[in-house]
mmCIF file of C-alpha atoms and ligand atoms in Angstrom:
data_model
loop_
_atom_site.group_PDB
_atom_site.id
_atom_site.type_symbol
_atom_site.label_atom_id
_atom_site.label_comp_id
_atom_site.label_asym_id
_atom_site.label_seq_id
_atom_site.Cartn_x
_atom_site.Cartn_y
_atom_site.Cartn_z
ATOM 1 C CA MET A 1 0.171 0.005 0.249
ATOM 2 C CA ARG A 2 1.077 3.220 -1.025
ATOM 3 C CA GLN A 3 0.318 5.783 1.670
ATOM 4 C CA PRO A 4 -1.207 9.074 0.244
ATOM 5 C CA PHE A 5 0.474 12.230 -0.225
ATOM 6 C CA VAL A 6 -0.734 15.846 -0.270
ATOM 7 C CA ALA A 7 1.705 18.606 -0.750
ATOM 8 C CA GLY A 8 0.632 22.426 -1.081
ATOM 9 C CA ASN A 9 2.525 24.600 -3.221
ATOM 10 C CA TRP A 10 2.044 28.099 -2.409
ATOM 11 C CA LYS A 11 4.044 29.244 -5.419
ATOM 12 C CA MET A 12 4.599 32.931 -4.947
ATOM 13 C CA ASN A 13 2.353 33.785 -2.614
ATOM 14 C CA GLY A 14 1.487 35.300 1.092
ATOM 15 C CA SER A 15 2.819 37.514 3.486
ATOM 16 C CA LEU A 16 4.420 37.047 6.727
ATOM 17 C CA ASP A 17 1.273 37.524 8.367
ATOM 18 C CA SER A 18 -0.596 35.277 5.849
ATOM 19 C CA VAL A 19 1.689 32.542 6.482
ATOM 20 C CA ASN A 20 1.691 32.698 10.316
ATOM 21 C CA THR A 21 -2.171 32.425 9.812
ATOM 22 C CA LEU A 22 -2.080 29.614 7.336
ATOM 23 C CA LEU A 23 0.585 27.617 9.296
ATOM 24 C CA ASP A 24 -1.758 27.831 12.609
ATOM 25 C CA GLY A 25 -4.671 26.647 10.768
ATOM 26 C CA ILE A 26 -3.083 23.730 9.105
ATOM 27 C CA LYS A 27 -1.372 23.045 12.779
ATOM 28 C CA ALA A 28 -4.709 23.311 14.260
ATOM 29 C CA GLY A 29 -6.284 21.108 11.757
ATOM 30 C CA ILE A 30 -3.862 18.386 10.931
ATOM 31 C CA GLY A 31 -5.221 16.101 13.822
ATOM 32 C CA GLU A 32 -8.271 15.126 11.686
ATOM 33 C CA VAL A 33 -6.101 13.852 8.783
ATOM 34 C CA LYS A 34 -5.563 10.319 9.264
ATOM 35 C CA GLU A 35 -4.016 8.902 6.620
ATOM 36 C CA ALA A 36 -2.266 11.179 4.735
ATOM 37 C CA GLU A 37 1.195 12.247 4.614
ATOM 38 C CA VAL A 38 1.523 16.165 4.497
ATOM 39 C CA ALA A 39 3.772 18.872 3.597
ATOM 40 C CA VAL A 40 3.560 22.510 2.510
ATOM 41 C CA CYS A 41 6.200 24.159 0.047
ATOM 42 C CA ALA A 42 6.962 27.604 0.742
ATOM 43 C CA PRO A 43 8.620 30.156 -0.869
ATOM 44 C CA PHE A 44 12.285 30.482 0.147
ATOM 45 C CA VAL A 45 12.060 33.342 2.654
ATOM 46 C CA PHE A 46 9.102 31.666 4.240
ATOM 47 C CA ILE A 47 11.170 28.575 4.859
ATOM 48 C CA PRO A 48 12.442 29.138 8.280
ATOM 49 C CA LYS A 49 9.039 30.344 9.367
ATOM 50 C CA ALA A 50 7.337 27.105 8.065
ATOM 51 C CA GLN A 51 10.218 25.572 10.365
ATOM 52 C CA GLN A 52 9.159 27.661 13.335
ATOM 53 C CA LYS A 53 6.009 26.492 13.329
ATOM 54 C CA LEU A 54 6.262 22.855 11.991
ATOM 55 C CA ASN A 55 8.869 21.200 13.903
ATOM 56 C CA GLY A 56 7.580 18.415 16.183
ATOM 57 C CA SER A 57 4.273 18.635 13.864
ATOM 58 C CA PRO A 58 3.295 15.619 11.400
ATOM 59 C CA VAL A 59 3.553 18.124 8.707
ATOM 60 C CA ALA A 60 6.641 18.491 6.660
ATOM 61 C CA TRP A 61 7.786 21.363 4.562
ATOM 62 C CA GLY A 62 10.195 22.148 1.546
ATOM 63 C CA GLY A 63 10.936 24.371 -1.253
ATOM 64 C CA GLN A 64 9.843 24.799 -4.654
ATOM 65 C CA ASP A 65 12.783 24.728 -6.805
ATOM 66 C CA LEU A 66 16.671 24.289 -6.308
ATOM 67 C CA SER A 67 20.170 24.932 -8.025
ATOM 68 C CA VAL A 68 21.587 22.400 -9.661
ATOM 69 C CA HIS A 69 24.814 23.909 -8.239
ATOM 70 C CA ASP A 70 26.244 22.739 -4.690
ATOM 71 C CA ALA A 71 27.418 26.369 -4.058
ATOM 72 C CA GLY A 72 29.172 29.297 -5.619
ATOM 73 C CA ALA A 73 28.939 32.449 -7.898
ATOM 74 C CA TYR A 74 24.981 32.195 -8.739
ATOM 75 C CA THR A 75 23.537 35.168 -7.718
ATOM 76 C CA GLY A 76 19.756 34.504 -6.653
ATOM 77 C CA GLU A 77 20.206 30.567 -6.572
ATOM 78 C CA THR A 78 19.375 28.542 -3.698
ATOM 79 C CA ALA A 79 21.202 25.215 -3.049
ATOM 80 C CA GLY A 80 19.482 21.920 -1.871
ATOM 81 C CA SER A 81 22.142 22.128 1.467
ATOM 82 C CA MET A 82 20.373 25.039 2.747
ATOM 83 C CA LEU A 83 17.058 24.011 1.975
ATOM 84 C CA LYS A 84 18.159 20.799 4.204
ATOM 85 C CA ASP A 85 19.774 23.207 6.671
ATOM 86 C CA PHE A 86 16.171 24.667 7.514
ATOM 87 C CA GLY A 87 14.662 21.338 7.738
ATOM 88 C CA CYS A 88 13.142 20.679 4.500
ATOM 89 C CA ARG A 89 12.205 17.433 3.672
ATOM 90 C CA TYR A 90 10.739 18.169 0.112
ATOM 91 C CA VAL A 91 11.617 19.911 -2.897
ATOM 92 C CA ILE A 92 9.365 20.606 -5.842
ATOM 93 C CA ILE A 93 11.278 19.846 -9.500
ATOM 94 C CA GLY A 94 10.419 20.729 -12.671
ATOM 95 C CA HIS A 95 6.983 22.355 -11.978
ATOM 96 C CA SER A 96 5.436 23.632 -15.214
ATOM 97 C CA GLU A 97 5.691 27.308 -14.391
ATOM 98 C CA ARG A 98 9.619 26.288 -14.201
ATOM 99 C CA ARG A 99 9.495 24.889 -17.519
ATOM 100 C CA THR A 100 7.742 27.541 -19.211
ATOM 101 C CA TYR A 101 8.996 30.760 -17.274
ATOM 102 C CA HIS A 102 12.611 29.958 -16.904
ATOM 103 C CA HIS A 103 12.782 27.507 -19.880
ATOM 104 C CA GLU A 104 13.923 24.627 -17.760
ATOM 105 C CA SER A 105 14.846 21.216 -19.892
ATOM 106 C CA ASP A 106 14.248 18.000 -19.327
ATOM 107 C CA ASP A 107 18.012 17.484 -18.713
ATOM 108 C CA LEU A 108 18.111 20.514 -16.213
ATOM 109 C CA VAL A 109 14.937 18.833 -14.645
ATOM 110 C CA ALA A 110 17.046 15.863 -14.183
ATOM 111 C CA ALA A 111 20.226 17.461 -12.913
ATOM 112 C CA LYS A 112 18.040 19.025 -10.399
ATOM 113 C CA PHE A 113 16.367 15.676 -9.314
ATOM 114 C CA GLN A 114 19.690 14.431 -8.763
ATOM 115 C CA ALA A 115 21.185 17.552 -6.584
ATOM 116 C CA ALA A 116 18.090 17.103 -4.364
ATOM 117 C CA LEU A 117 18.898 13.603 -3.621
ATOM 118 C CA LYS A 118 22.656 14.659 -2.991
ATOM 119 C CA ALA A 119 21.199 17.162 -0.450
ATOM 120 C CA GLY A 120 19.151 14.737 1.258
ATOM 121 C CA LEU A 121 15.641 16.252 -0.008
ATOM 122 C CA ILE A 122 13.033 14.067 -1.652
ATOM 123 C CA PRO A 123 12.068 15.488 -5.098
ATOM 124 C CA ILE A 124 8.553 16.125 -6.137
ATOM 125 C CA PHE A 125 9.135 15.703 -9.807
ATOM 126 C CA CYS A 126 6.245 17.032 -12.244
ATOM 127 C CA ILE A 127 5.413 16.430 -15.598
ATOM 128 C CA GLY A 128 2.472 17.268 -17.685
ATOM 129 C CA GLU A 129 1.352 18.353 -20.918
ATOM 130 C CA THR A 130 -0.142 21.607 -22.306
ATOM 131 C CA LEU A 131 -3.662 21.852 -23.846
ATOM 132 C CA GLU A 132 -2.211 22.240 -27.000
ATOM 133 C CA GLN A 133 -0.267 19.041 -26.624
ATOM 134 C CA ARG A 134 -3.431 16.948 -25.265
ATOM 135 C CA GLU A 135 -5.690 18.177 -27.957
ATOM 136 C CA GLY A 136 -2.981 17.196 -30.597
ATOM 137 C CA GLY A 137 -2.661 13.825 -29.449
ATOM 138 C CA ILE A 138 0.560 13.748 -27.963
ATOM 139 C CA THR A 139 -0.021 13.442 -24.033
ATOM 140 C CA GLU A 140 1.633 10.083 -23.520
ATOM 141 C CA GLU A 141 4.916 11.231 -26.056
ATOM 142 C CA VAL A 142 5.519 14.371 -24.035
ATOM 143 C CA VAL A 143 4.698 12.986 -20.324
ATOM 144 C CA GLY A 144 6.772 9.954 -21.435
ATOM 145 C CA ARG A 145 9.532 12.278 -22.577
ATOM 146 C CA GLN A 146 9.771 14.014 -19.514
ATOM 147 C CA LEU A 147 9.554 11.323 -17.144
ATOM 148 C CA ASP A 148 12.308 9.261 -19.410
ATOM 149 C CA ALA A 149 14.521 12.261 -18.376
ATOM 150 C CA VAL A 150 14.823 10.603 -15.170
ATOM 151 C CA LEU A 151 13.298 7.200 -15.225
ATOM 152 C CA ASN A 152 16.527 6.501 -17.985
ATOM 153 C CA LEU A 153 19.297 7.827 -15.512
ATOM 154 C CA ASP A 154 19.879 4.172 -14.364
ATOM 155 C CA ASP A 155 17.525 1.215 -13.878
ATOM 156 C CA GLY A 156 14.706 3.399 -12.267
ATOM 157 C CA ALA A 157 16.279 3.551 -8.705
ATOM 158 C CA THR A 158 17.031 7.074 -8.709
ATOM 159 C CA LEU A 159 13.449 7.725 -9.850
ATOM 160 C CA GLY A 160 12.149 5.748 -7.228
ATOM 161 C CA ARG A 161 13.704 7.941 -4.806
ATOM 162 C CA GLY A 162 11.430 11.068 -5.736
ATOM 163 C CA VAL A 163 7.937 11.297 -5.990
ATOM 164 C CA ILE A 164 5.916 11.953 -9.103
ATOM 165 C CA ALA A 165 3.359 14.756 -9.560
ATOM 166 C CA TYR A 166 1.376 14.599 -12.597
ATOM 167 C CA GLU A 167 -0.037 18.009 -13.334
ATOM 168 C CA PRO A 168 -1.705 18.711 -16.802
ATOM 169 C CA VAL A 169 -0.857 22.232 -17.701
ATOM 170 C CA TRP A 170 -4.140 23.037 -18.641
ATOM 171 C CA ALA A 171 -5.513 22.022 -15.116
ATOM 172 C CA ILE A 172 -2.974 24.384 -13.229
ATOM 173 C CA GLY A 173 -4.975 27.060 -11.297
ATOM 174 C CA THR A 174 -7.526 27.509 -14.118
ATOM 175 C CA GLY A 175 -10.330 25.618 -12.335
ATOM 176 C CA LYS A 176 -10.551 23.285 -14.987
ATOM 177 C CA THR A 177 -9.833 19.787 -13.245
ATOM 178 C CA ALA A 178 -8.619 16.774 -14.951
ATOM 179 C CA SER A 179 -11.699 13.915 -14.599
ATOM 180 C CA PRO A 180 -10.859 11.039 -12.655
ATOM 181 C CA GLU A 181 -10.960 9.115 -15.568
ATOM 182 C CA GLN A 182 -8.704 11.570 -17.514
ATOM 183 C CA ALA A 183 -5.941 11.754 -14.679
ATOM 184 C CA GLN A 184 -6.235 7.859 -14.077
ATOM 185 C CA ASP A 185 -5.421 6.864 -17.736
ATOM 186 C CA VAL A 186 -2.616 9.118 -17.494
ATOM 187 C CA HIS A 187 -1.399 7.998 -14.072
ATOM 188 C CA ALA A 188 -1.492 4.471 -15.406
ATOM 189 C CA PHE A 189 0.648 5.213 -18.494
ATOM 190 C CA ILE A 190 3.436 6.752 -16.153
ATOM 191 C CA ARG A 191 3.309 3.889 -13.795
ATOM 192 C CA ASN A 192 3.255 1.519 -16.655
ATOM 193 C CA ARG A 193 6.275 2.973 -18.016
ATOM 194 C CA VAL A 194 8.024 2.839 -14.758
ATOM 195 C CA ALA A 195 7.022 -0.865 -14.498
ATOM 196 C CA GLY A 196 8.842 -1.457 -17.892
ATOM 197 C CA LYS A 197 12.044 -0.741 -16.294
ATOM 198 C CA ASN A 198 11.738 -1.252 -12.771
ATOM 199 C CA GLY A 199 8.621 -3.410 -11.280
ATOM 200 C CA ALA A 200 9.383 -2.721 -7.634
ATOM 201 C CA VAL A 201 9.739 0.821 -8.138
ATOM 202 C CA ALA A 202 6.564 1.385 -9.909
ATOM 203 C CA GLU A 203 4.808 -0.495 -7.274
ATOM 204 C CA LYS A 204 6.049 1.489 -4.661
ATOM 205 C CA ILE A 205 6.264 5.358 -6.110
ATOM 206 C CA ARG A 206 3.472 7.781 -5.496
ATOM 207 C CA ILE A 207 2.179 9.385 -8.471
ATOM 208 C CA LEU A 208 0.128 12.829 -7.203
ATOM 209 C CA TYR A 209 -2.146 14.387 -9.240
ATOM 210 C CA GLY A 210 -1.853 18.463 -9.486
ATOM 211 C CA GLY A 211 -4.560 20.880 -11.292
ATOM 212 C CA SER A 212 -7.318 22.603 -9.609
ATOM 213 C CA MET A 213 -7.644 20.054 -6.830
ATOM 214 C CA LYS A 214 -10.237 20.857 -3.998
ATOM 215 C CA PRO A 215 -12.006 19.735 -1.538
ATOM 216 C CA GLY A 216 -15.195 18.990 -3.437
ATOM 217 C CA ASN A 217 -13.124 16.866 -6.056
ATOM 218 C CA ALA A 218 -10.233 15.325 -3.928
ATOM 219 C CA ALA A 219 -12.054 12.149 -2.779
ATOM 220 C CA GLU A 220 -12.962 11.124 -5.729
ATOM 221 C CA LEU A 221 -9.245 11.583 -7.898
ATOM 222 C CA MET A 222 -7.690 10.093 -4.852
ATOM 223 C CA ALA A 223 -10.019 7.056 -5.356
ATOM 224 C CA LYS A 224 -8.720 5.643 -8.700
ATOM 225 C CA PRO A 225 -6.031 3.278 -8.348
ATOM 226 C CA ASP A 226 -3.007 5.245 -9.565
ATOM 227 C CA ILE A 227 -3.500 8.708 -8.054
ATOM 228 C CA ASP A 228 -1.705 8.491 -4.697
ATOM 229 C CA GLY A 229 -2.612 11.728 -3.231
ATOM 230 C CA GLY A 230 -2.276 15.567 -4.929
ATOM 231 C CA LEU A 231 -0.123 18.866 -5.173
ATOM 232 C CA ILE A 232 -2.263 21.367 -4.587
ATOM 233 C CA GLY A 233 -1.821 25.063 -5.590
ATOM 234 C CA GLY A 234 -4.402 27.791 -5.170
ATOM 235 C CA ALA A 235 -6.118 25.507 -2.405
ATOM 236 C CA ALA A 236 -3.262 24.809 -0.380
ATOM 237 C CA LEU A 237 -3.340 28.866 0.486
ATOM 238 C CA GLN A 238 -6.440 28.579 2.983
ATOM 239 C CA ALA A 239 -6.184 26.268 5.826
ATOM 240 C CA GLU A 240 -9.454 24.806 5.644
ATOM 241 C CA ASP A 241 -9.113 23.950 2.130
ATOM 242 C CA PHE A 242 -5.747 22.367 2.093
ATOM 243 C CA LEU A 243 -7.201 20.610 5.312
ATOM 244 C CA GLY A 244 -10.069 19.528 3.568
ATOM 245 C CA ILE A 245 -8.102 17.930 0.818
ATOM 246 C CA CYS A 246 -6.144 16.155 2.889
ATOM 247 C CA THR A 247 -8.706 14.373 4.972
ATOM 248 C CA ALA A 248 -10.295 13.327 1.569
ATOM 249 C CA ALA A 249 -7.322 10.556 1.690
ATOM 250 C CA ASN A 250 -8.789 9.420 5.161
HETATM 251 P P1 PGA B 301 -3.399 24.549 -8.457
HETATM 252 O O1 PGA B 301 -1.817 24.303 -8.729
HETATM 253 O O2 PGA B 301 -3.925 23.441 -7.755
HETATM 254 O O3 PGA B 301 -3.814 26.041 -8.251
HETATM 255 O O4 PGA B 301 -3.919 24.073 -10.010
HETATM 256 C C1 PGA B 301 -1.601 23.072 -8.887
HETATM 257 C C2 PGA B 301 0.176 23.383 -9.123
HETATM 258 O O5 PGA B 301 0.482 24.168 -9.984
HETATM 259 O O6 PGA B 301 1.043 22.793 -8.482
#
């Protein structure tokens, strides 16, 4: 059995005030969450605050990106070891917003995946197709290529140390969720592709769905056999909504 996992991706949102309120709200309600492992991925500057508030609670925290480099003259970048210093357990890798706005390639994403592991962090590895690609019938081609960048680093063992998040780009922040069947189809495709390389990894790796997941649609998505949880953007900014999704895994 794979333990469900729900991770919040706050993106570039929040103030010290709102983050305090959000973290207090999550802490207050986390006792209702029986099944899911829970984490929040905060903007870098709020990570010490997440650590201070969440330390000793069942909620883990993480970053939304990391540098591929260990240290040095890379202005504006943040190393995995720095995230680790502040108690991060997870880091999001290859989010579609990084791929789109920062032109992150599959190879760079794979290098970041390895940098995360090297720093002792668990990568949450995002893959997903755009609307144009879906309508062009190349969803599997695109998702397969993105997946292979990490899957083919070795016999699948490296991939197996992370978490996958399938996030159809057309569903992110649009309010347009993939139907449970649409999502399950791609999740099954991903798991089968991993199984083609490494059956044990395919069996145990968690594949999260991301894209307009809300308390109202989380349960039916997570009920699908290959959907092991969610990566939550907009709905992770309110404790009540986020906890509603986490409890949907109960
Ligand atoms: P959303 O974002 O839940 O707001 O659609 C998900 C994500 O981008 O991780």
